[in-house]
PDB file of C-alpha atoms in Angstrom:
ATOM      1  CA  MET A  17      64.303  67.529 -43.871  1.00 51.00           C
ATOM      2  CA  THR A  18      66.808  65.412 -41.969  1.00 56.00           C
ATOM      3  CA  ASP A  19      68.486  66.734 -38.852  1.00 61.00           C
ATOM      4  CA  VAL A  20      72.276  66.641 -38.785  1.00 56.00           C
ATOM      5  CA  PRO A  21      73.567  64.430 -35.975  1.00 59.00           C
ATOM      6  CA  SER A  22      75.243  66.404 -33.208  1.00 65.00           C
ATOM      7  CA  SER A  23      78.479  64.402 -33.665  1.00 73.00           C
ATOM      8  CA  VAL A  24      79.040  65.855 -37.144  1.00 77.00           C
ATOM      9  CA  PRO A  25      81.086  69.046 -36.924  1.00 80.00           C
ATOM     10  CA  VAL A  26      79.473  72.012 -38.593  1.00 82.00           C
ATOM     11  CA  PRO A  27      81.959  74.240 -40.390  1.00 79.00           C
ATOM     12  CA  PRO A  28      81.937  77.884 -39.366  1.00 79.00           C
ATOM     13  CA  PRO A  29      80.157  80.248 -41.716  1.00 87.00           C
ATOM     14  CA  PRO A  30      82.340  82.154 -44.181  1.00 89.00           C
ATOM     15  CA  ASP A  31      83.941  85.292 -42.779  1.00 91.00           C
ATOM     16  CA  PRO A  32      84.540  87.767 -45.623  1.00 90.00           C
ATOM     17  CA  VAL A  33      86.677  90.016 -43.393  1.00 90.00           C
ATOM     18  CA  ARG A  34      89.084  87.390 -42.007  1.00 92.00           C
ATOM     19  CA  ASP A  35      89.051  84.564 -44.570  1.00 92.00           C
ATOM     20  CA  PRO A  36      91.184  86.386 -47.190  1.00 93.00           C
ATOM     21  CA  TRP A  37      93.982  86.691 -44.630  1.00 97.00           C
ATOM     22  CA  ARG A  38      94.143  83.017 -43.648  1.00 97.00           C
ATOM     23  CA  ALA A  39      96.780  82.022 -46.258  1.00 97.00           C
ATOM     24  CA  PRO A  40      99.228  84.823 -45.384  1.00 98.00           C
ATOM     25  CA  MET A  41      98.626  84.135 -41.683  1.00 98.00           C
ATOM     26  CA  ARG A  42      99.714  80.544 -42.290  1.00 98.00           C
ATOM     27  CA  LEU A  43     103.014  81.941 -43.625  1.00 98.00           C
ATOM     28  CA  ALA A  44     103.317  84.043 -40.464  1.00 98.00           C
ATOM     29  CA  LEU A  45     102.606  80.950 -38.353  1.00 98.00           C
ATOM     30  CA  ALA A  46     105.432  79.123 -40.157  1.00 98.00           C
ATOM     31  CA  GLU A  47     107.710  82.044 -39.244  1.00 98.00           C
ATOM     32  CA  ALA A  48     106.541  81.754 -35.623  1.00 98.00           C
ATOM     33  CA  VAL A  49     107.638  78.111 -35.594  1.00 98.00           C
ATOM     34  CA  ARG A  50     111.087  79.235 -36.787  1.00 98.00           C
ATOM     35  CA  ALA A  51     111.283  81.580 -33.780  1.00 98.00           C
ATOM     36  CA  ARG A  52     110.397  78.771 -31.402  1.00 96.00           C
ATOM     37  CA  GLU A  53     113.196  76.630 -32.861  1.00 95.00           C
ATOM     38  CA  THR A  54     115.780  79.206 -31.726  1.00 93.00           C
ATOM     39  CA  GLY A  55     114.306  79.593 -28.239  1.00 95.00           C
ATOM     40  CA  ASP A  56     112.455  82.800 -29.068  1.00 97.00           C
ATOM     41  CA  VAL A  57     108.808  83.541 -28.328  1.00 98.00           C
ATOM     42  CA  PRO A  58     106.943  82.096 -31.345  1.00 98.00           C
ATOM     43  CA  VAL A  59     105.690  85.170 -33.155  1.00 98.00           C
ATOM     44  CA  GLY A  60     105.886  85.483 -36.924  1.00 98.00           C
ATOM     45  CA  ALA A  61     105.081  88.249 -39.376  1.00 98.00           C
ATOM     46  CA  VAL A  62     104.656  88.773 -43.111  1.00 98.00           C
ATOM     47  CA  VAL A  63     104.412  92.015 -45.084  1.00 98.00           C
ATOM     48  CA  LEU A  64     102.394  91.855 -48.276  1.00 98.00           C
ATOM     49  CA  GLY A  65     102.892  94.358 -51.052  1.00 98.00           C
ATOM     50  CA  PRO A  66      99.999  96.185 -52.726  1.00 97.00           C
ATOM     51  CA  ASP A  67      99.645  93.277 -55.168  1.00 97.00           C
ATOM     52  CA  GLY A  68      99.505  90.699 -52.342  1.00 97.00           C
ATOM     53  CA  ALA A  69     103.033  89.372 -52.933  1.00 98.00           C
ATOM     54  CA  VAL A  70     105.196  88.638 -49.891  1.00 98.00           C
ATOM     55  CA  ILE A  71     107.818  91.382 -49.627  1.00 98.00           C
ATOM     56  CA  GLY A  72     108.974  90.807 -46.048  1.00 98.00           C
ATOM     57  CA  LEU A  73     109.153  87.967 -43.552  1.00 98.00           C
ATOM     58  CA  GLY A  74     110.197  87.999 -39.923  1.00 98.00           C
ATOM     59  CA  HIS A  75     110.099  86.072 -36.689  1.00 98.00           C
ATOM     60  CA  ASN A  76     111.212  86.960 -33.199  1.00 98.00           C
ATOM     61  CA  THR A  77     114.988  86.726 -32.798  1.00 98.00           C
ATOM     62  CA  ARG A  78     115.505  88.626 -29.538  1.00 97.00           C
ATOM     63  CA  GLU A  79     117.055  85.638 -27.781  1.00 96.00           C
ATOM     64  CA  ALA A  80     119.026  84.449 -30.807  1.00 96.00           C
ATOM     65  CA  SER A  81     120.388  87.910 -31.668  1.00 97.00           C
ATOM     66  CA  GLY A  82     120.458  89.617 -28.270  1.00 97.00           C
ATOM     67  CA  ASP A  83     118.596  92.525 -29.874  1.00 98.00           C
ATOM     68  CA  PRO A  84     115.654  93.825 -27.830  1.00 97.00           C
ATOM     69  CA  THR A  85     114.082  95.334 -30.963  1.00 98.00           C
ATOM     70  CA  ALA A  86     114.195  92.073 -32.955  1.00 98.00           C
ATOM     71  CA  HIS A  87     110.434  91.528 -32.922  1.00 98.00           C
ATOM     72  CA  ALA A  88     108.858  89.702 -35.855  1.00 98.00           C
ATOM     73  CA  GLU A  89     107.036  92.823 -37.058  1.00 98.00           C
ATOM     74  CA  ILE A  90     110.126  95.041 -37.019  1.00 98.00           C
ATOM     75  CA  LEU A  91     112.160  92.474 -38.963  1.00 98.00           C
ATOM     76  CA  ALA A  92     109.383  91.946 -41.524  1.00 98.00           C
ATOM     77  CA  ILE A  93     108.964  95.714 -42.002  1.00 98.00           C
ATOM     78  CA  ARG A  94     112.741  96.122 -42.452  1.00 98.00           C
ATOM     79  CA  ALA A  95     112.769  93.293 -45.003  1.00 98.00           C
ATOM     80  CA  ALA A  96     109.858  94.883 -46.885  1.00 98.00           C
ATOM     81  CA  ALA A  97     111.647  98.239 -47.045  1.00 97.00           C
ATOM     82  CA  GLY A  98     114.708  96.433 -48.384  1.00 97.00           C
ATOM     83  CA  THR A  99     112.643  94.657 -51.023  1.00 97.00           C
ATOM     84  CA  LEU A 100     111.304  98.048 -52.048  1.00 96.00           C
ATOM     85  CA  HIS A 101     114.925  99.279 -52.322  1.00 95.00           C
ATOM     86  CA  GLY A 102     114.902 101.380 -49.183  1.00 84.00           C
ATOM     87  CA  GLU A 103     111.429 102.884 -49.566  1.00 93.00           C
ATOM     88  CA  TRP A 104     110.325 103.370 -45.981  1.00 96.00           C
ATOM     89  CA  ARG A 105     106.757 104.315 -46.870  1.00 97.00           C
ATOM     90  CA  LEU A 106     104.908 101.040 -47.178  1.00 98.00           C
ATOM     91  CA  HIS A 107     101.767 102.514 -48.745  1.00 97.00           C
ATOM     92  CA  GLY A 108      99.396  99.829 -49.960  1.00 98.00           C
ATOM     93  CA  CYS A 109     101.122  97.158 -47.849  1.00 98.00           C
ATOM     94  CA  THR A 110      99.701  94.878 -45.162  1.00 98.00           C
ATOM     95  CA  LEU A 111     101.415  93.535 -42.046  1.00 98.00           C
ATOM     96  CA  VAL A 112     100.150  90.081 -41.042  1.00 98.00           C
ATOM     97  CA  VAL A 113     101.324  88.940 -37.597  1.00 98.00           C
ATOM     98  CA  THR A 114     100.424  86.028 -35.343  1.00 98.00           C
ATOM     99  CA  LEU A 115     100.139  88.130 -32.166  1.00 98.00           C
ATOM    100  CA  GLU A 116      98.757  91.603 -31.598  1.00 98.00           C
ATOM    101  CA  PRO A 117     101.610  94.122 -31.953  1.00 98.00           C
ATOM    102  CA  CYS A 118     103.166  95.735 -28.883  1.00 98.00           C
ATOM    103  CA  THR A 119     103.588  99.511 -28.617  1.00 98.00           C
ATOM    104  CA  MET A 120     106.943  99.454 -30.435  1.00 98.00           C
ATOM    105  CA  CYS A 121     105.621  97.387 -33.319  1.00 98.00           C
ATOM    106  CA  ALA A 122     102.324  99.283 -33.508  1.00 98.00           C
ATOM    107  CA  GLY A 123     104.329 102.501 -33.687  1.00 98.00           C
ATOM    108  CA  ALA A 124     106.465 101.033 -36.472  1.00 98.00           C
ATOM    109  CA  ALA A 125     103.297 100.108 -38.394  1.00 98.00           C
ATOM    110  CA  VAL A 126     102.070 103.689 -38.133  1.00 98.00           C
ATOM    111  CA  LEU A 127     105.432 105.268 -38.975  1.00 97.00           C
ATOM    112  CA  SER A 128     105.980 102.987 -41.983  1.00 98.00           C
ATOM    113  CA  ARG A 129     102.559 104.005 -43.343  1.00 98.00           C
ATOM    114  CA  LEU A 130     101.231 100.457 -43.640  1.00 98.00           C
ATOM    115  CA  ASP A 131      97.662 100.420 -44.928  1.00 98.00           C
ATOM    116  CA  ARG A 132      96.599  97.507 -42.782  1.00 98.00           C
ATOM    117  CA  VAL A 133      97.578  95.423 -39.752  1.00 98.00           C
ATOM    118  CA  VAL A 134      96.136  91.918 -39.574  1.00 98.00           C
ATOM    119  CA  TYR A 135      96.804  89.896 -36.449  1.00 98.00           C
ATOM    120  CA  GLY A 136      95.803  86.622 -34.875  1.00 98.00           C
ATOM    121  CA  ALA A 137      95.889  86.271 -31.099  1.00 98.00           C
ATOM    122  CA  ILE A 138      95.116  89.147 -28.760  1.00 98.00           C
ATOM    123  CA  ASP A 139      97.900  90.190 -26.382  1.00 97.00           C
ATOM    124  CA  ALA A 140      96.034  91.267 -23.258  1.00 95.00           C
ATOM    125  CA  LYS A 141      99.306  92.115 -21.451  1.00 96.00           C
ATOM    126  CA  ALA A 142     101.083  94.230 -24.090  1.00 97.00           C
ATOM    127  CA  GLY A 143      98.819  94.600 -27.135  1.00 98.00           C
ATOM    128  CA  ALA A 144      98.704  98.025 -28.764  1.00 98.00           C
ATOM    129  CA  ALA A 145      96.262  97.413 -31.618  1.00 98.00           C
ATOM    130  CA  GLY A 146      93.042  97.454 -29.666  1.00 96.00           C
ATOM    131  CA  SER A 147      93.309  95.419 -26.475  1.00 95.00           C
ATOM    132  CA  LEU A 148      95.483  97.171 -23.880  1.00 96.00           C
ATOM    133  CA  TRP A 149      96.270 100.241 -26.012  1.00 97.00           C
ATOM    134  CA  ASP A 150      95.227 101.295 -29.494  1.00 97.00           C
ATOM    135  CA  VAL A 151      98.289 103.033 -30.903  1.00 97.00           C
ATOM    136  CA  VAL A 152      97.469 102.172 -34.511  1.00 96.00           C
ATOM    137  CA  ARG A 153      94.123 103.964 -34.406  1.00 95.00           C
ATOM    138  CA  ASP A 154      95.072 106.900 -32.201  1.00 96.00           C
ATOM    139  CA  ARG A 155      93.454 109.964 -33.768  1.00 95.00           C
ATOM    140  CA  ARG A 156      96.336 112.164 -32.667  1.00 96.00           C
ATOM    141  CA  LEU A 157      98.693 110.407 -35.072  1.00 95.00           C
ATOM    142  CA  ASN A 158      99.033 111.302 -38.734  1.00 93.00           C
ATOM    143  CA  HIS A 159      98.395 107.775 -40.043  1.00 96.00           C
ATOM    144  CA  ARG A 160      95.966 105.084 -38.913  1.00 97.00           C
ATOM    145  CA  PRO A 161      96.134 101.638 -40.522  1.00 98.00           C
ATOM    146  CA  GLU A 162      93.037  99.494 -40.805  1.00 97.00           C
ATOM    147  CA  VAL A 163      93.078  96.717 -38.191  1.00 98.00           C
ATOM    148  CA  ILE A 164      91.723  93.201 -38.657  1.00 98.00           C
ATOM    149  CA  SER A 165      92.054  90.907 -35.646  1.00 98.00           C
ATOM    150  CA  GLY A 166      91.369  87.284 -34.833  1.00 97.00           C
ATOM    151  CA  VAL A 167      92.730  85.628 -37.994  1.00 97.00           C
ATOM    152  CA  LEU A 168      93.708  82.063 -37.037  1.00 97.00           C
ATOM    153  CA  ALA A 169      93.913  83.347 -33.467  1.00 97.00           C
ATOM    154  CA  ALA A 170      93.654  79.883 -31.912  1.00 97.00           C
ATOM    155  CA  GLU A 171      96.626  78.566 -33.875  1.00 97.00           C
ATOM    156  CA  GLY A 172      98.847  81.493 -32.890  1.00 97.00           C
ATOM    157  CA  GLY A 173      97.613  81.387 -29.318  1.00 97.00           C
ATOM    158  CA  ASP A 174      98.279  77.650 -29.075  1.00 97.00           C
ATOM    159  CA  LEU A 175     101.904  78.148 -30.206  1.00 97.00           C
ATOM    160  CA  LEU A 176     102.393  80.746 -27.485  1.00 97.00           C
ATOM    161  CA  THR A 177     100.644  78.737 -24.772  1.00 96.00           C
ATOM    162  CA  ASP A 178     102.689  75.643 -25.597  1.00 96.00           C
ATOM    163  CA  PHE A 179     105.925  77.663 -25.627  1.00 96.00           C
ATOM    164  CA  PHE A 180     105.318  79.234 -22.225  1.00 94.00           C
ATOM    165  CA  ARG A 181     104.088  75.966 -20.738  1.00 93.00           C
ATOM    166  CA  ARG A 182     107.411  74.335 -21.691  1.00 89.00           C
ATOM    167  CA  SER A 183     109.608  77.272 -20.654  1.00 75.00           C
ATOM    168  CA  PRO A 184     111.321  77.035 -17.257  1.00 68.00           C
TER     169      PRO A 184
END
């Protein structure tokens, strides 16, 4: 058996938990780029319906809109409810977001009854889906979405690092 030279990159092993979420996370990353283009922190989000179809998109627009609640997750959840003709219960739906949700967005995920929250980069300063707080899995609440973290985390983290490096 021949040894593989150390200069040849070895692909990571398949990850059955995170791999299925890579394609929708790429859509969320594209939304994050849209946020950056308007001077907003580059965070993007996608809501998938029970069948996997995109029913909501959002990216941060706090700076562009002057709305402190205009986080990517909130806008994507609102869009999903609109797609479902005002149905606020997003049973069977998945929120995919480039950065771990904050307390407001984690609360919105719980209150909208999302089945699942998938995120990329950890937010050690304000994350509320497992790092600083764990709002989405708090046993005192009436709904607890499944949480999958670390999907394309480096890509989302790089967007944020680059943004803050360039900001005055």
